[in-house]
PDB file of C-alpha atoms and ligand atoms in Angstrom:
ATOM      1  CA  MET A 168      89.464  82.113  90.511  1.00 93.00           C
ATOM      2  CA  THR A 169      92.306  79.604  90.395  1.00 98.00           C
ATOM      3  CA  THR A 170      94.550  79.452  93.481  1.00 98.00           C
ATOM      4  CA  ILE A 171      98.153  78.435  92.784  1.00 99.00           C
ATOM      5  CA  LEU A 172     100.958  77.881  95.312  1.00 99.00           C
ATOM      6  CA  VAL A 173     104.552  78.106  94.044  1.00 99.00           C
ATOM      7  CA  THR A 174     107.612  77.120  96.100  1.00 99.00           C
ATOM      8  CA  GLY A 175     110.958  78.922  95.679  1.00 98.00           C
ATOM      9  CA  SER A 176     109.148  81.836  94.044  1.00 98.00           C
ATOM     10  CA  ASN A 177     111.519  84.691  94.929  1.00 98.00           C
ATOM     11  CA  ARG A 178     113.698  84.268  91.827  1.00 98.00           C
ATOM     12  CA  GLY A 179     114.238  82.268  88.633  1.00 98.00           C
ATOM     13  CA  ILE A 180     111.554  79.998  87.209  1.00 98.00           C
ATOM     14  CA  GLY A 181     109.392  80.239  90.349  1.00 99.00           C
ATOM     15  CA  LEU A 182     109.221  84.030  90.144  1.00 98.00           C
ATOM     16  CA  GLU A 183     108.222  83.791  86.469  1.00 99.00           C
ATOM     17  CA  PHE A 184     105.392  81.366  87.326  1.00 99.00           C
ATOM     18  CA  VAL A 185     104.045  83.940  89.793  1.00 99.00           C
ATOM     19  CA  ARG A 186     104.346  86.787  87.259  1.00 98.00           C
ATOM     20  CA  GLN A 187     102.553  84.940  84.453  1.00 98.00           C
ATOM     21  CA  TYR A 188      99.741  83.375  86.485  1.00 98.00           C
ATOM     22  CA  ALA A 189      99.136  86.612  88.457  1.00 98.00           C
ATOM     23  CA  ALA A 190      98.926  88.542  85.163  1.00 98.00           C
ATOM     24  CA  ASP A 191      96.187  86.102  84.110  1.00 98.00           C
ATOM     25  CA  GLY A 192      94.202  86.875  87.271  1.00 98.00           C
ATOM     26  CA  CYS A 193      95.091  83.829  89.370  1.00 98.00           C
ATOM     27  CA  ARG A 194      95.253  84.068  93.149  1.00 98.00           C
ATOM     28  CA  MET A 195      98.909  83.376  93.977  1.00 98.00           C
ATOM     29  CA  ILE A 196     100.408  81.995  97.169  1.00 99.00           C
ATOM     30  CA  ALA A 197     104.061  82.794  96.506  1.00 98.00           C
ATOM     31  CA  CYS A 198     106.305  80.903  98.917  1.00 99.00           C
ATOM     32  CA  CYS A 199     109.956  81.499  99.683  1.00 98.00           C
ATOM     33  CA  ARG A 200     112.453  80.948 102.470  1.00 98.00           C
ATOM     34  CA  THR A 201     112.875  84.615 103.397  1.00 98.00           C
ATOM     35  CA  PRO A 202     109.866  86.822 102.523  1.00 98.00           C
ATOM     36  CA  ALA A 203     111.566  89.934 103.981  1.00 98.00           C
ATOM     37  CA  LYS A 204     114.246  89.683 101.288  1.00 97.00           C
ATOM     38  CA  ALA A 205     111.930  88.765  98.379  1.00 98.00           C
ATOM     39  CA  GLU A 206     112.240  92.178  96.711  1.00 98.00           C
ATOM     40  CA  ALA A 207     111.379  91.115  93.126  1.00 98.00           C
ATOM     41  CA  LEU A 208     108.354  89.155  94.325  1.00 98.00           C
ATOM     42  CA  LYS A 209     106.984  92.184  96.183  1.00 98.00           C
ATOM     43  CA  THR A 210     106.807  94.153  92.922  1.00 98.00           C
ATOM     44  CA  VAL A 211     104.657  91.557  91.062  1.00 98.00           C
ATOM     45  CA  PRO A 212     101.244  93.100  90.371  1.00 98.00           C
ATOM     46  CA  GLY A 213      98.055  91.161  91.108  1.00 98.00           C
ATOM     47  CA  ASP A 214      96.698  88.939  93.851  1.00 98.00           C
ATOM     48  CA  VAL A 215     100.017  87.750  95.310  1.00 98.00           C
ATOM     49  CA  ARG A 216     100.310  86.608  98.925  1.00 98.00           C
ATOM     50  CA  ILE A 217     103.919  86.052  99.983  1.00 98.00           C
ATOM     51  CA  MET A 218     104.355  83.290 102.552  1.00 98.00           C
ATOM     52  CA  GLU A 219     107.344  81.669 104.250  1.00 98.00           C
ATOM     53  CA  LEU A 220     108.272  78.092 103.346  1.00 98.00           C
ATOM     54  CA  ASP A 221     111.515  76.132 103.560  1.00 98.00           C
ATOM     55  CA  VAL A 222     110.664  73.015 101.550  1.00 98.00           C
ATOM     56  CA  ALA A 223     113.241  70.906 103.391  1.00 98.00           C
ATOM     57  CA  SER A 224     111.575  71.541 106.745  1.00 98.00           C
ATOM     58  CA  ARG A 225     108.567  69.544 107.860  1.00 98.00           C
ATOM     59  CA  ASP A 226     107.892  72.127 110.587  1.00 98.00           C
ATOM     60  CA  SER A 227     107.903  74.944 108.033  1.00 98.00           C
ATOM     61  CA  ALA A 228     105.477  73.043 105.760  1.00 98.00           C
ATOM     62  CA  ARG A 229     103.178  72.234 108.684  1.00 98.00           C
ATOM     63  CA  GLN A 230     103.256  75.860 109.801  1.00 98.00           C
ATOM     64  CA  LEU A 231     102.223  76.998 106.307  1.00 98.00           C
ATOM     65  CA  ALA A 232      99.410  74.413 106.234  1.00 98.00           C
ATOM     66  CA  GLY A 233      98.297  75.665 109.648  1.00 98.00           C
ATOM     67  CA  VAL A 234      98.004  79.236 108.384  1.00 98.00           C
ATOM     68  CA  LEU A 235      96.160  78.159 105.204  1.00 98.00           C
ATOM     69  CA  LYS A 236      93.791  75.959 107.272  1.00 98.00           C
ATOM     70  CA  ASP A 237      91.184  74.464 104.910  1.00 97.00           C
ATOM     71  CA  GLU A 238      91.716  76.937 102.064  1.00 98.00           C
ATOM     72  CA  PRO A 239      91.501  75.118  98.699  1.00 98.00           C
ATOM     73  CA  ILE A 240      94.603  75.078  96.489  1.00 98.00           C
ATOM     74  CA  ASP A 241      93.969  74.249  92.831  1.00 98.00           C
ATOM     75  CA  ILE A 242      97.579  73.830  91.675  1.00 99.00           C
ATOM     76  CA  LEU A 243     100.787  73.266  93.679  1.00 99.00           C
ATOM     77  CA  ILE A 244     104.044  73.943  91.833  1.00 99.00           C
ATOM     78  CA  ASN A 245     107.014  72.266  93.540  1.00 99.00           C
ATOM     79  CA  ASN A 246     109.675  74.449  91.947  1.00 98.00           C
ATOM     80  CA  ALA A 247     112.280  75.094  94.685  1.00 98.00           C
ATOM     81  CA  GLY A 248     115.598  73.356  94.159  1.00 98.00           C
ATOM     82  CA  VAL A 249     119.363  73.567  94.644  1.00 98.00           C
ATOM     83  CA  PHE A 250     122.211  72.536  92.382  1.00 97.00           C
ATOM     84  CA  GLY A 251     124.255  71.197  95.278  1.00 94.00           C
ATOM     85  CA  PRO A 252     128.004  71.206  95.826  1.00 88.00           C
ATOM     86  CA  LYS A 253     130.318  72.374  93.042  1.00 78.00           C
ATOM     87  CA  ALA A 254     132.549  69.291  93.224  1.00 70.00           C
ATOM     88  CA  GLN A 255     130.290  66.346  92.598  1.00 83.00           C
ATOM     89  CA  GLY A 256     132.404  63.613  91.025  1.00 87.00           C
ATOM     90  CA  ALA A 257     132.672  59.934  91.855  1.00 88.00           C
ATOM     91  CA  ASP A 258     135.784  60.587  93.994  1.00 88.00           C
ATOM     92  CA  ASP A 259     134.299  63.389  96.084  1.00 86.00           C
ATOM     93  CA  GLN A 260     133.315  62.534  99.623  1.00 82.00           C
ATOM     94  CA  ASP A 261     131.228  65.465 100.769  1.00 89.00           C
ATOM     95  CA  TYR A 262     128.395  63.196 101.862  1.00 93.00           C
ATOM     96  CA  GLY A 263     126.785  65.941 103.941  1.00 95.00           C
ATOM     97  CA  ALA A 264     126.376  68.102 100.842  1.00 94.00           C
ATOM     98  CA  ILE A 265     124.973  65.173  98.842  1.00 95.00           C
ATOM     99  CA  LEU A 266     122.425  64.472 101.588  1.00 96.00           C
ATOM    100  CA  GLU A 267     121.458  68.155 101.755  1.00 97.00           C
ATOM    101  CA  THR A 268     120.841  68.180  97.979  1.00 97.00           C
ATOM    102  CA  LEU A 269     118.705  65.049  98.255  1.00 98.00           C
ATOM    103  CA  HIS A 270     116.832  66.551 101.181  1.00 98.00           C
ATOM    104  CA  VAL A 271     115.839  69.742  99.324  1.00 98.00           C
ATOM    105  CA  ASN A 272     115.335  68.334  95.805  1.00 98.00           C
ATOM    106  CA  SER A 273     113.970  64.833  96.428  1.00 98.00           C
ATOM    107  CA  ILE A 274     112.267  64.908  99.833  1.00 98.00           C
ATOM    108  CA  GLY A 275     111.240  68.598  99.836  1.00 98.00           C
ATOM    109  CA  PRO A 276     108.512  68.225  97.175  1.00 98.00           C
ATOM    110  CA  LEU A 277     107.134  65.200  99.074  1.00 98.00           C
ATOM    111  CA  ILE A 278     107.097  67.108 102.385  1.00 98.00           C
ATOM    112  CA  VAL A 279     105.219  70.030 100.796  1.00 98.00           C
ATOM    113  CA  SER A 280     102.797  67.834  98.806  1.00 98.00           C
ATOM    114  CA  GLN A 281     101.896  65.817 101.902  1.00 98.00           C
ATOM    115  CA  ALA A 282     101.456  68.919 104.072  1.00 98.00           C
ATOM    116  CA  LEU A 283      99.090  70.493 101.515  1.00 98.00           C
ATOM    117  CA  LYS A 284      97.303  67.335 100.336  1.00 98.00           C
ATOM    118  CA  ASP A 285      94.006  68.201 102.051  1.00 98.00           C
ATOM    119  CA  ASN A 286      94.071  71.729 100.563  1.00 98.00           C
ATOM    120  CA  LEU A 287      94.643  70.204  97.103  1.00 98.00           C
ATOM    121  CA  ARG A 288      91.798  67.732  97.549  1.00 98.00           C
ATOM    122  CA  ARG A 289      89.526  70.687  98.285  1.00 98.00           C
ATOM    123  CA  GLY A 290      90.730  72.485  95.128  1.00 98.00           C
ATOM    124  CA  HIS A 291      89.120  72.323  91.698  1.00 98.00           C
ATOM    125  CA  ASP A 292      92.102  71.284  89.543  1.00 98.00           C
ATOM    126  CA  LYS A 293      93.809  68.912  92.025  1.00 98.00           C
ATOM    127  CA  LYS A 294      97.158  69.249  90.245  1.00 98.00           C
ATOM    128  CA  ILE A 295     100.754  69.022  91.488  1.00 99.00           C
ATOM    129  CA  ALA A 296     103.563  70.071  89.130  1.00 98.00           C
ATOM    130  CA  VAL A 297     107.138  69.112  89.974  1.00 98.00           C
ATOM    131  CA  LEU A 298     110.237  70.723  88.466  1.00 98.00           C
ATOM    132  CA  THR A 299     112.753  67.978  87.831  1.00 98.00           C
ATOM    133  CA  SER A 300     115.621  67.833  85.314  1.00 98.00           C
ATOM    134  CA  LEU A 301     116.788  65.832  82.328  1.00 97.00           C
ATOM    135  CA  MET A 302     120.007  65.519  84.350  1.00 96.00           C
ATOM    136  CA  GLY A 303     118.083  63.037  86.511  1.00 96.00           C
ATOM    137  CA  ALA A 304     117.442  60.745  83.534  1.00 96.00           C
ATOM    138  CA  ILE A 305     119.801  57.762  83.772  1.00 93.00           C
ATOM    139  CA  GLY A 306     119.421  57.067  80.035  1.00 88.00           C
ATOM    140  CA  GLU A 307     120.670  60.585  79.196  1.00 80.00           C
ATOM    141  CA  ASN A 308     123.425  60.612  81.787  1.00 73.00           C
ATOM    142  CA  GLY A 309     126.789  62.300  81.473  1.00 79.00           C
ATOM    143  CA  SER A 310     129.445  62.427  84.168  1.00 85.00           C
ATOM    144  CA  GLY A 311     129.800  64.668  87.210  1.00 89.00           C
ATOM    145  CA  TYR A 312     127.097  66.588  89.103  1.00 92.00           C
ATOM    146  CA  LEU A 313     126.458  63.382  91.032  1.00 94.00           C
ATOM    147  CA  ALA A 314     124.387  64.931  93.844  1.00 95.00           C
ATOM    148  CA  TYR A 315     122.095  66.929  91.554  1.00 96.00           C
ATOM    149  CA  ARG A 316     121.589  64.056  89.087  1.00 95.00           C
ATOM    150  CA  ALA A 317     120.853  61.578  91.894  1.00 96.00           C
ATOM    151  CA  SER A 318     118.457  63.994  93.610  1.00 98.00           C
ATOM    152  CA  LYS A 319     116.373  64.487  90.464  1.00 98.00           C
ATOM    153  CA  ALA A 320     116.378  60.736  89.638  1.00 98.00           C
ATOM    154  CA  ALA A 321     115.079  60.084  93.171  1.00 98.00           C
ATOM    155  CA  LEU A 322     112.519  62.886  92.798  1.00 98.00           C
ATOM    156  CA  ASN A 323     111.252  61.294  89.580  1.00 98.00           C
ATOM    157  CA  MET A 324     110.724  57.952  91.298  1.00 98.00           C
ATOM    158  CA  ILE A 325     109.124  59.506  94.377  1.00 98.00           C
ATOM    159  CA  MET A 326     106.637  61.547  92.356  1.00 98.00           C
ATOM    160  CA  HIS A 327     105.880  58.617  90.054  1.00 98.00           C
ATOM    161  CA  VAL A 328     104.893  56.598  93.125  1.00 98.00           C
ATOM    162  CA  VAL A 329     102.886  59.541  94.486  1.00 98.00           C
ATOM    163  CA  ALA A 330     101.029  59.773  91.146  1.00 98.00           C
ATOM    164  CA  ARG A 331     100.025  56.118  91.403  1.00 98.00           C
ATOM    165  CA  ASP A 332      99.110  56.242  95.105  1.00 98.00           C
ATOM    166  CA  TRP A 333      97.180  59.509  95.003  1.00 98.00           C
ATOM    167  CA  ALA A 334      95.228  58.708  91.839  1.00 98.00           C
ATOM    168  CA  ARG A 335      92.588  57.314  94.199  1.00 97.00           C
ATOM    169  CA  ASP A 336      92.333  60.809  95.744  1.00 97.00           C
ATOM    170  CA  GLY A 337      91.807  62.335  92.294  1.00 98.00           C
ATOM    171  CA  LEU A 338      95.198  64.118  92.424  1.00 98.00           C
ATOM    172  CA  LEU A 339      97.254  64.548  89.233  1.00 98.00           C
ATOM    173  CA  ILE A 340     101.062  64.809  89.167  1.00 98.00           C
ATOM    174  CA  GLY A 341     103.081  66.367  86.331  1.00 98.00           C
ATOM    175  CA  ILE A 342     106.855  65.709  86.345  1.00 98.00           C
ATOM    176  CA  TYR A 343     108.513  68.365  84.170  1.00 98.00           C
ATOM    177  CA  HIS A 344     111.956  69.236  82.809  1.00 98.00           C
ATOM    178  CA  PRO A 345     111.848  73.001  82.171  1.00 98.00           C
ATOM    179  CA  GLY A 346     114.608  73.022  79.538  1.00 98.00           C
ATOM    180  CA  TRP A 347     117.935  74.794  80.094  1.00 98.00           C
ATOM    181  CA  VAL A 348     116.829  78.132  81.492  1.00 98.00           C
ATOM    182  CA  GLN A 349     118.564  81.487  82.090  1.00 98.00           C
ATOM    183  CA  THR A 350     118.432  81.698  85.893  1.00 98.00           C
ATOM    184  CA  ASP A 351     121.006  81.743  88.681  1.00 98.00           C
ATOM    185  CA  MET A 352     121.060  77.949  88.394  1.00 97.00           C
ATOM    186  CA  GLY A 353     121.021  77.648  84.601  1.00 97.00           C
ATOM    187  CA  GLY A 354     123.429  80.546  83.976  1.00 97.00           C
ATOM    188  CA  ALA A 355     123.296  83.368  81.435  1.00 97.00           C
ATOM    189  CA  GLY A 356     124.313  81.083  78.549  1.00 97.00           C
ATOM    190  CA  ALA A 357     121.236  78.848  78.833  1.00 98.00           C
ATOM    191  CA  SER A 358     119.075  78.396  75.757  1.00 97.00           C
ATOM    192  CA  LEU A 359     115.690  79.509  77.136  1.00 98.00           C
ATOM    193  CA  THR A 360     114.415  82.580  78.947  1.00 98.00           C
ATOM    194  CA  PRO A 361     112.282  81.933  82.050  1.00 98.00           C
ATOM    195  CA  GLN A 362     109.361  83.447  80.097  1.00 98.00           C
ATOM    196  CA  GLU A 363     109.669  80.858  77.299  1.00 98.00           C
ATOM    197  CA  SER A 364     110.094  77.919  79.664  1.00 98.00           C
ATOM    198  CA  VAL A 365     107.183  78.900  81.910  1.00 98.00           C
ATOM    199  CA  ARG A 366     104.870  79.526  78.939  1.00 98.00           C
ATOM    200  CA  GLY A 367     105.487  75.914  77.876  1.00 98.00           C
ATOM    201  CA  LEU A 368     105.196  74.525  81.406  1.00 98.00           C
ATOM    202  CA  ARG A 369     101.855  76.300  81.921  1.00 98.00           C
ATOM    203  CA  GLN A 370     100.519  74.546  78.824  1.00 98.00           C
ATOM    204  CA  ARG A 371     101.692  71.210  80.206  1.00 98.00           C
ATOM    205  CA  ILE A 372      99.981  71.922  83.541  1.00 98.00           C
ATOM    206  CA  ALA A 373      96.779  73.006  81.759  1.00 98.00           C
ATOM    207  CA  GLU A 374      96.613  69.736  79.806  1.00 98.00           C
ATOM    208  CA  LEU A 375      97.576  67.507  82.779  1.00 98.00           C
ATOM    209  CA  SER A 376      95.025  64.681  82.904  1.00 98.00           C
ATOM    210  CA  PRO A 377      94.728  61.218  84.494  1.00 98.00           C
ATOM    211  CA  GLU A 378      96.405  59.755  81.348  1.00 96.00           C
ATOM    212  CA  ARG A 379      99.359  62.179  81.624  1.00 96.00           C
ATOM    213  CA  SER A 380      99.738  61.949  85.423  1.00 98.00           C
ATOM    214  CA  GLY A 381     103.072  60.499  86.590  1.00 98.00           C
ATOM    215  CA  ARG A 382     104.774  60.963  83.211  1.00 98.00           C
ATOM    216  CA  PHE A 383     108.128  62.721  82.649  1.00 98.00           C
ATOM    217  CA  LEU A 384     107.783  65.481  80.046  1.00 98.00           C
ATOM    218  CA  ASP A 385     109.770  68.501  78.923  1.00 98.00           C
ATOM    219  CA  HIS A 386     108.327  72.020  78.600  1.00 98.00           C
ATOM    220  CA  HIS A 387     107.312  71.253  74.975  1.00 97.00           C
ATOM    221  CA  GLY A 388     105.363  68.178  76.123  1.00 97.00           C
ATOM    222  CA  LYS A 389     107.895  65.711  74.700  1.00 97.00           C
ATOM    223  CA  GLU A 390     107.946  62.443  76.676  1.00 97.00           C
ATOM    224  CA  LEU A 391     111.371  61.804  78.241  1.00 97.00           C
ATOM    225  CA  ALA A 392     112.952  58.453  79.064  1.00 95.00           C
ATOM    226  CA  TRP A 393     113.565  57.897  82.784  1.00 96.00           C
TER     227      TRP A 393
HETATM  228  N1  NAP B 665     117.544  76.617  85.277  1.00 77.72           N
HETATM  229  C1  NAP B 665     117.643  75.460  84.641  1.00 77.72           C
HETATM  230  O1  NAP B 665     118.271  75.360  83.548  1.00 77.72           O
HETATM  231  C2  NAP B 665     116.957  74.232  85.179  1.00 77.72           C
HETATM  232  C3  NAP B 665     117.051  73.055  84.413  1.00 77.72           C
HETATM  233  C4  NAP B 665     116.422  71.899  84.880  1.00 77.72           C
HETATM  234  C5  NAP B 665     115.713  71.934  86.069  1.00 77.72           C
HETATM  235  N2  NAP B 665     115.637  73.089  86.794  1.00 77.72           N
HETATM  236  C6  NAP B 665     114.862  73.052  88.060  1.00 77.72           C
HETATM  237  O2  NAP B 665     113.915  74.104  88.073  1.00 77.72           O
HETATM  238  C7  NAP B 665     113.693  74.552  89.422  1.00 77.72           C
HETATM  239  C8  NAP B 665     113.913  76.063  89.505  1.00 77.72           C
HETATM  240  O3  NAP B 665     115.242  76.334  89.107  1.00 77.72           O
HETATM  241  P1  NAP B 665     115.823  77.805  88.839  1.00 77.72           P
HETATM  242  O4  NAP B 665     116.650  77.699  87.631  1.00 77.72           O
HETATM  243  O5  NAP B 665     114.741  78.825  88.922  1.00 77.72           O
HETATM  244  O6  NAP B 665     116.808  77.921  90.107  1.00 77.72           O
HETATM  245  P2  NAP B 665     117.320  79.205  90.922  1.00 77.72           P
HETATM  246  O7  NAP B 665     117.296  80.395  90.066  1.00 77.72           O
HETATM  247  O8  NAP B 665     118.594  78.775  91.547  1.00 77.72           O
HETATM  248  O9  NAP B 665     116.192  79.361  92.050  1.00 77.72           O
HETATM  249  C9  NAP B 665     116.004  78.336  92.993  1.00 77.72           C
HETATM  250  C10 NAP B 665     114.868  78.718  93.922  1.00 77.72           C
HETATM  251  O10 NAP B 665     114.678  77.637  94.856  1.00 77.72           O
HETATM  252  C11 NAP B 665     114.684  78.206  96.163  1.00 77.72           C
HETATM  253  N3  NAP B 665     115.097  77.251  97.198  1.00 77.72           N
HETATM  254  C12 NAP B 665     116.246  76.548  97.294  1.00 77.72           C
HETATM  255  N4  NAP B 665     116.230  75.793  98.414  1.00 77.72           N
HETATM  256  C13 NAP B 665     115.047  76.024  99.029  1.00 77.72           C
HETATM  257  C14 NAP B 665     114.435  75.551 100.209  1.00 77.72           C
HETATM  258  N5  NAP B 665     115.045  74.668 101.031  1.00 77.72           N
HETATM  259  N6  NAP B 665     113.179  76.011 100.515  1.00 77.72           N
HETATM  260  C15 NAP B 665     112.559  76.884  99.714  1.00 77.72           C
HETATM  261  N7  NAP B 665     113.086  77.403  98.606  1.00 77.72           N
HETATM  262  C16 NAP B 665     114.321  76.958  98.259  1.00 77.72           C
HETATM  263  C17 NAP B 665     115.627  79.403  96.071  1.00 77.72           C
HETATM  264  O11 NAP B 665     115.404  80.241  97.188  1.00 77.72           O
HETATM  265  P3  NAP B 665     116.600  81.133  97.869  1.00 77.72           P
HETATM  266  O12 NAP B 665     116.665  82.409  97.080  1.00 77.72           O
HETATM  267  O13 NAP B 665     116.139  81.306  99.259  1.00 77.72           O
HETATM  268  O14 NAP B 665     117.873  80.333  97.742  1.00 77.72           O
HETATM  269  C18 NAP B 665     115.159  79.981  94.743  1.00 77.72           C
HETATM  270  O15 NAP B 665     113.977  80.710  94.911  1.00 77.72           O
HETATM  271  C19 NAP B 665     114.670  73.752  90.291  1.00 77.72           C
HETATM  272  O16 NAP B 665     113.988  72.658  90.873  1.00 77.72           O
HETATM  273  C20 NAP B 665     115.717  73.264  89.293  1.00 77.72           C
HETATM  274  O17 NAP B 665     116.365  72.080  89.712  1.00 77.72           O
HETATM  275  C21 NAP B 665     116.251  74.226  86.380  1.00 77.72           C
END
């Protein structure tokens, strides 16, 4: 049975990952900041273990790793993310909010991947999926949303380096843009349902290979420019 850990799984795209993989019989470790309030997650049928994880906290990640001990994890999905402050233009000076966005979106996936690296090495698939955004692609850039764009550009670079460095450990890293998705972050007017996006992302994760590791793809598998 495949064991899959998802971060930020109490709502949005993360919740949909848990629903779809659990329906297929996977053993899910569904992580979120506040398990007591994860009402939708509690109703997901299947083998779903809800565990506490704040991805921005090294202590929280270490605590989770301590509870899991040497349990193998086949696939880690670094999904948790924030959009950051509303005002994010070149003249805004809310540096604290920019740093917080970078902390959660850019450093968080590294903290979690490092804390669970030994579990992943013991797993069968040895795969890490990271939810990034086309808004982090400098070649596709528009204006505004400075903190979010910068955090995803930094995430792309960090995970590209991780893919190179951890290839020697047999670990594979998929860097994925999920499309524009109807969640709290994407809004109701987004073009994709979470079901559609996650169906595509699961295909990308299934076909992740040493040749595809460290590449930036959308949910259809289209290669994106950095
Ligand atoms: N929706 C889109 O159109 C879109 C497009 C491109 C990329 N993405 C990316 O896809 C991922 C999922 O987005 P979404 O649309 O599902 O967003 P969402 O609906 O806003 O959900 C975000 C999730 O991340 C969790 N989270 C935030 N900070 C966290 C932290 N420090 N520790 C643990 N969990 C944390 C939230 O938990 P709480 O409930 O505790 O806040 C929530 O479960 C994000 O990385 C996002 O940047 C989304």
